[in-house]
Each structure stands twice: as structure tokens, then as C-alpha cells.
């Protein structure tokens, strides 16, 4: 089979690999649709260390090709979604309520990290009964694939943010995760959602997904503007959706005492993330900082698919570019360099 790999830090390309085989509890899926994530660029740039000929990608859907002898819920031919995070459900971290951390910090993050990812004609899924979900007939592949990471991570930002009904929320950065955090905040009942973004096309998408106000950090002071919008109080919830030290500091500054900073960002650079001391109440302002890794698992995926099936949300508005798998090198370049007003790049395999 063909696979798109990280050859080494800074180098990618297509290569041939054997079709994987499932263990007793596992499945092999024939890929039909995938999305490129900024995390793939972080990985290629060395964010998780050196890798050699590692198949990239963690957002994919497809058709079950083969299952292990102990798999009971799925069979060949089923159209399925698999989360970007595929936990080991018997691990102690999973039993303690943190399956994304099974096997160690970020241990549920297997695709394109500790094993080959989904940018291949076939990919392997561990613990298939717990990590696959059947896609409803009314949900097309190009929509379902967003549940693998973007919906799950963005919604996690809202869920971890302790948003009160009618509360105030700021989402810092309106990339795909930030856009889904904005949509999640609206679904959670926020009364005022503020999107922080400078790119006009992403500003429009933010409004489409539920932002009531847009703050452009290139033309105005974000902290001053958000304090003005909240009558000097700050927001109940600030969702950091970029992964930058400065943006994290801004999230602390705009959150009211007793509020929550919900972090979804991937901090790929630097050794430390700083907390502004005064705005943190010198450590005593009752500001909660929550973090999380994209939730995975069958139940999570089924719930997200239900949101799409009931037409609560259409994530496909984020798809700005579509490429065939044999055009993968160009597709990755567009995503990596954010060319042509890119928001999200979709890959088709058939």
C-alpha cells in the first residue's frame, strides 16, 4: 500500500508499506477520507522528537477491511470513524477517568506518534470495539471525519471551560479547533462568545459558528477590548486554541476571578509557558486552568456523530481545499504553509 510518511525531521514523502494486520482485538480500516492537522506539521518539525518513515495523520474515516477474532461490534464493510486518540481502555489512567493519558502523558495519542497514522490506503486500529464508531447513513465521510479531532478537541475546550448558561466566553484563535470551540460554547449555552482572530475569512467562519463579537489582535488591544465588552469584569471562560505563550498569558489576563482558562493549544516551541503574576492574583485569584488532550473512544465519537446527524452543526464549511491522496505532497505543503487562505485540507482516497 502507499503511505505518506515523515522520513525524518523536516522531510516528508510517499512510500510503499505492507498492509497492516489486526491483532485479536483490533481492526484494519481502508481509508476513504482524511484531514491534515497543524499537529502533523508540528510532528514533522520535530515537536515530538525524531521519527523515521512514520506514517502521518490522525484524522480519518473509512471502511472496515479486516477485524481480529475477538472483535464483536464491527465487521468488514462497515463505514467507520476512528478518533484521533485511541486509548488502551484497560490502562489504569483510563480506569481513573483519563483515557487520553493511557500508558503515560498523551499516551492515547498513538497515530503518527507511537504507531503509523491514517495517511495510508489502510491503517490499524487498536481495541476496535472501543475505538471505532459506525457512521450513520445520513452523515457523509467528508463531514464525519471532522469528529476525529476538530469537533472532539474544540468541544473539549468548551466542556472543560465550565461555561455557565448565559456566561461570557472568549476563544483565542479561530483555526479549526478554535472554530469548533466557538461552536461548542454556543451549544453549551454561552450568552456572549468573543472570537479573537485577524484573518477575515476565519472571522466570518467564527461568526457563522456562533461568535457574537470579533476582536482583531492586529488592530486593537485584546485585553482592553474584551474587558470593555464585559464591563471590566473579564470572561467566565477563556479558551486558548493556538498554543502560544503570549496567547496563554492573554487568556489569564481576560479571565475574571473565579473563571476558567481552558487550554486546547499544542505548545510546540519553548521550554516554559508563563503566567502573568498580577492578573493571576499573585496565585490567589481562584482562576482555574484546565488542560486536555482530544477525547477519543466509541462513545465520544457516537455522540459527536449524533450532533452532525441532527444537523446541529456543519463542520464542512472549514474545508477550503480538497486533494486526492496521490497529491499528498502538495496538499501537505498547502496545509503546512497555510497557503491560499487555507483553513482545513481534505484528502480523498477513492
Short mmCIF file of N, CA, C and O in Angstrom, two decimals, residues 242-304:
data_model
loop_
_atom_site.label_atom_id
_atom_site.label_comp_id
_atom_site.label_asym_id
_atom_site.label_seq_id
_atom_site.Cartn_x
_atom_site.Cartn_y
_atom_site.Cartn_z
N UNK A 242 -4.63 28.20 20.36
CA UNK A 242 -3.49 28.41 19.47
C UNK A 242 -2.27 27.62 19.91
O UNK A 242 -1.65 26.92 19.12
N UNK A 243 -1.91 27.75 21.19
CA UNK A 243 -0.71 27.10 21.68
C UNK A 243 0.49 28.01 21.61
O UNK A 243 1.53 27.64 21.08
N UNK A 244 0.34 29.23 22.16
CA UNK A 244 1.43 30.20 22.17
C UNK A 244 1.51 30.85 23.54
O UNK A 244 0.49 31.14 24.16
N UNK A 245 2.72 31.10 23.99
CA UNK A 245 2.94 31.67 25.32
C UNK A 245 2.19 32.99 25.49
O UNK A 245 1.49 33.21 26.49
N UNK A 246 2.28 33.88 24.51
CA UNK A 246 1.62 35.17 24.61
C UNK A 246 0.10 35.03 24.67
O UNK A 246 -0.57 35.73 25.45
N UNK A 247 -0.44 34.11 23.86
CA UNK A 247 -1.89 33.90 23.87
C UNK A 247 -2.35 33.33 25.20
O UNK A 247 -3.41 33.71 25.72
N UNK A 248 -1.56 32.43 25.78
CA UNK A 248 -1.90 31.89 27.09
C UNK A 248 -1.90 32.98 28.15
O UNK A 248 -2.79 33.05 29.00
N UNK A 249 -0.92 33.87 28.10
CA UNK A 249 -0.89 34.98 29.04
C UNK A 249 -2.13 35.86 28.88
O UNK A 249 -2.72 36.31 29.88
N UNK A 250 -2.52 36.10 27.64
CA UNK A 250 -3.72 36.90 27.39
C UNK A 250 -4.95 36.23 27.99
O UNK A 250 -5.81 36.88 28.58
N UNK A 251 -5.03 34.89 27.87
CA UNK A 251 -6.17 34.16 28.43
C UNK A 251 -6.26 34.37 29.94
O UNK A 251 -7.36 34.55 30.49
N UNK A 252 -5.12 34.35 30.62
CA UNK A 252 -5.12 34.61 32.06
C UNK A 252 -5.62 36.02 32.35
O UNK A 252 -6.45 36.25 33.25
N UNK A 253 -5.15 36.97 31.58
CA UNK A 253 -5.48 38.37 31.82
C UNK A 253 -6.96 38.69 31.62
O UNK A 253 -7.52 39.55 32.30
N UNK A 254 -7.61 38.01 30.68
CA UNK A 254 -9.00 38.36 30.36
C UNK A 254 -10.02 37.54 31.15
O UNK A 254 -11.22 37.77 31.03
N UNK A 255 -9.55 36.58 31.95
CA UNK A 255 -10.46 35.73 32.72
C UNK A 255 -10.74 36.37 34.08
O UNK A 255 -9.82 36.76 34.79
N UNK A 256 -12.01 36.46 34.44
CA UNK A 256 -12.39 37.08 35.71
C UNK A 256 -11.98 36.20 36.89
O UNK A 256 -11.80 34.98 36.72
N UNK A 257 -11.82 36.76 38.07
CA UNK A 257 -11.59 35.93 39.26
C UNK A 257 -12.71 34.90 39.41
O UNK A 257 -13.90 35.21 39.26
N UNK A 258 -12.31 33.66 39.63
CA UNK A 258 -13.28 32.58 39.71
C UNK A 258 -13.58 31.93 38.38
O UNK A 258 -14.32 30.94 38.32
N UNK A 259 -13.01 32.48 37.29
CA UNK A 259 -13.25 31.93 35.96
C UNK A 259 -12.30 30.81 35.61
O UNK A 259 -11.47 30.38 36.42
N UNK A 260 -12.40 30.35 34.36
CA UNK A 260 -11.64 29.18 33.91
C UNK A 260 -10.90 29.49 32.62
O UNK A 260 -11.48 30.03 31.68
N UNK A 261 -9.63 29.13 32.60
CA UNK A 261 -8.85 29.13 31.36
C UNK A 261 -8.79 27.68 30.88
O UNK A 261 -8.24 26.81 31.56
N UNK A 262 -9.38 27.43 29.73
CA UNK A 262 -9.41 26.08 29.16
C UNK A 262 -8.43 26.01 28.01
O UNK A 262 -8.58 26.71 27.01
N UNK A 263 -7.41 25.19 28.17
CA UNK A 263 -6.35 25.12 27.17
C UNK A 263 -6.57 23.94 26.23
O UNK A 263 -6.71 22.80 26.66
N UNK A 264 -6.58 24.24 24.92
CA UNK A 264 -6.58 23.18 23.90
C UNK A 264 -5.34 23.25 23.04
O UNK A 264 -5.11 22.38 22.21
N UNK A 265 -4.52 24.31 23.20
CA UNK A 265 -3.40 24.56 22.31
C UNK A 265 -2.26 23.55 22.47
O UNK A 265 -2.04 23.01 23.55
N UNK A 266 -1.55 23.34 21.40
CA UNK A 266 -0.37 22.48 21.33
C UNK A 266 0.83 23.42 21.36
O UNK A 266 1.08 24.17 20.41
N UNK A 267 1.60 23.39 22.46
CA UNK A 267 2.75 24.28 22.61
C UNK A 267 3.99 23.59 22.05
O UNK A 267 4.66 22.82 22.74
N UNK A 268 4.27 23.88 20.80
CA UNK A 268 5.35 23.18 20.11
C UNK A 268 6.70 23.83 20.22
O UNK A 268 7.68 23.30 19.71
N UNK A 269 6.77 24.99 20.88
CA UNK A 269 8.04 25.70 20.99
C UNK A 269 8.25 26.18 22.42
O UNK A 269 7.31 26.44 23.15
N UNK A 270 9.53 26.34 22.78
CA UNK A 270 9.87 26.89 24.08
C UNK A 270 9.82 25.86 25.19
O UNK A 270 9.19 24.81 25.07
N UNK A 271 10.50 26.18 26.29
CA UNK A 271 10.56 25.27 27.42
C UNK A 271 9.52 25.58 28.49
O UNK A 271 9.21 24.73 29.32
N UNK A 272 8.98 26.80 28.47
CA UNK A 272 8.05 27.20 29.52
C UNK A 272 6.90 28.00 28.93
O UNK A 272 7.03 28.63 27.88
N UNK A 273 5.77 27.97 29.63
CA UNK A 273 4.64 28.84 29.34
C UNK A 273 4.44 29.70 30.59
O UNK A 273 4.34 29.18 31.70
N UNK A 274 4.39 31.01 30.41
CA UNK A 274 4.38 31.93 31.55
C UNK A 274 2.97 32.31 31.97
O UNK A 274 2.06 32.42 31.14
N UNK A 275 2.80 32.53 33.27
CA UNK A 275 1.55 33.02 33.84
C UNK A 275 1.80 34.43 34.37
O UNK A 275 2.67 34.62 35.22
N UNK A 276 1.06 35.44 33.87
CA UNK A 276 1.26 36.79 34.39
C UNK A 276 0.84 36.89 35.85
O UNK A 276 -0.31 36.60 36.21
N UNK A 277 1.78 37.27 36.70
CA UNK A 277 1.61 37.15 38.15
C UNK A 277 0.47 38.02 38.71
O UNK A 277 -0.37 37.54 39.49
N UNK A 278 0.42 39.28 38.32
CA UNK A 278 -0.57 40.19 38.90
C UNK A 278 -1.99 39.78 38.49
O UNK A 278 -2.90 39.69 39.31
N UNK A 279 -2.17 39.52 37.18
CA UNK A 279 -3.51 39.15 36.70
C UNK A 279 -3.95 37.78 37.21
O UNK A 279 -5.13 37.45 37.16
N UNK A 280 -3.01 37.00 37.69
CA UNK A 280 -3.30 35.70 38.31
C UNK A 280 -3.63 35.88 39.79
O UNK A 280 -3.84 34.90 40.51
N UNK A 281 -3.67 37.15 40.21
CA UNK A 281 -3.92 37.42 41.62
C UNK A 281 -2.80 36.92 42.49
O UNK A 281 -3.04 36.42 43.59
N UNK A 282 -1.56 37.07 42.01
CA UNK A 282 -0.36 36.52 42.65
C UNK A 282 -0.58 35.09 43.12
O UNK A 282 -0.09 34.66 44.16
N UNK A 283 -1.37 34.35 42.30
CA UNK A 283 -1.61 32.94 42.59
C UNK A 283 -2.88 32.66 43.36
O UNK A 283 -3.18 31.50 43.63
N UNK A 284 -3.67 33.72 43.68
CA UNK A 284 -4.81 33.51 44.59
C UNK A 284 -6.12 34.07 44.06
O UNK A 284 -7.02 34.40 44.84
N UNK A 285 -6.27 34.16 42.73
CA UNK A 285 -7.47 34.76 42.16
C UNK A 285 -8.55 33.75 41.82
O UNK A 285 -9.53 34.09 41.14
N UNK A 286 -8.41 32.51 42.31
CA UNK A 286 -9.41 31.46 42.02
C UNK A 286 -9.62 31.25 40.52
O UNK A 286 -10.71 30.88 40.09
N UNK A 287 -8.56 31.46 39.75
CA UNK A 287 -8.65 31.19 38.31
C UNK A 287 -8.19 29.76 38.05
O UNK A 287 -7.05 29.40 38.37
N UNK A 288 -9.07 28.97 37.50
CA UNK A 288 -8.79 27.57 37.23
C UNK A 288 -8.20 27.42 35.83
O UNK A 288 -8.72 27.99 34.87
N UNK A 289 -7.14 26.65 35.72
CA UNK A 289 -6.55 26.32 34.42
C UNK A 289 -6.80 24.84 34.15
O UNK A 289 -6.38 23.99 34.93
N UNK A 290 -7.52 24.55 33.08
CA UNK A 290 -7.77 23.16 32.71
C UNK A 290 -7.04 22.85 31.41
O UNK A 290 -6.87 23.71 30.54
N UNK A 291 -6.58 21.61 31.27
CA UNK A 291 -5.93 21.17 30.06
C UNK A 291 -6.52 19.82 29.66
O UNK A 291 -7.15 19.14 30.47
N UNK A 292 -6.31 19.46 28.42
CA UNK A 292 -6.81 18.16 27.98
C UNK A 292 -6.29 17.81 26.61
O UNK A 292 -5.87 18.68 25.84
N UNK A 293 -6.30 16.53 26.33
CA UNK A 293 -5.97 16.01 25.01
C UNK A 293 -7.27 15.50 24.39
O UNK A 293 -8.10 14.91 25.09
N UNK A 294 -7.44 15.75 23.12
CA UNK A 294 -8.64 15.33 22.38
C UNK A 294 -9.22 14.02 22.92
O UNK A 294 -8.55 13.00 22.90
N UNK A 295 -10.46 14.03 23.41
CA UNK A 295 -11.05 12.77 23.89
C UNK A 295 -11.34 11.82 22.73
O UNK A 295 -11.76 12.24 21.65
N UNK A 296 -11.08 10.55 22.95
CA UNK A 296 -11.35 9.54 21.95
C UNK A 296 -12.33 8.51 22.46
O UNK A 296 -12.96 8.68 23.50
N UNK A 297 -12.48 7.45 21.70
CA UNK A 297 -13.35 6.36 22.11
C UNK A 297 -14.68 6.34 21.39
O UNK A 297 -15.16 7.35 20.88
N UNK A 298 -15.27 5.16 21.35
CA UNK A 298 -16.51 4.93 20.61
C UNK A 298 -17.66 5.79 21.11
O UNK A 298 -18.38 6.42 20.31
N UNK A 299 -17.86 5.88 22.42
CA UNK A 299 -18.97 6.67 22.95
C UNK A 299 -18.84 8.12 22.55
O UNK A 299 -19.81 8.77 22.13
N UNK A 300 -17.64 8.68 22.68
CA UNK A 300 -17.40 10.07 22.30
C UNK A 300 -17.71 10.28 20.83
O UNK A 300 -18.39 11.24 20.44
N UNK A 301 -17.21 9.39 19.96
CA UNK A 301 -17.44 9.54 18.53
C UNK A 301 -18.92 9.42 18.18
O UNK A 301 -19.43 10.16 17.34
N UNK A 302 -19.63 8.51 18.83
CA UNK A 302 -21.06 8.36 18.56
C UNK A 302 -21.83 9.61 18.94
O UNK A 302 -22.77 10.02 18.24
N UNK A 303 -21.44 10.23 20.04
CA UNK A 303 -22.12 11.47 20.46
C UNK A 303 -21.87 12.59 19.46
O UNK A 303 -22.78 13.35 19.11
N UNK A 304 -20.64 12.72 19.00
CA UNK A 304 -20.31 13.76 18.04
C UNK A 304 -21.03 13.52 16.71
O UNK A 304 -21.54 14.47 16.09
#
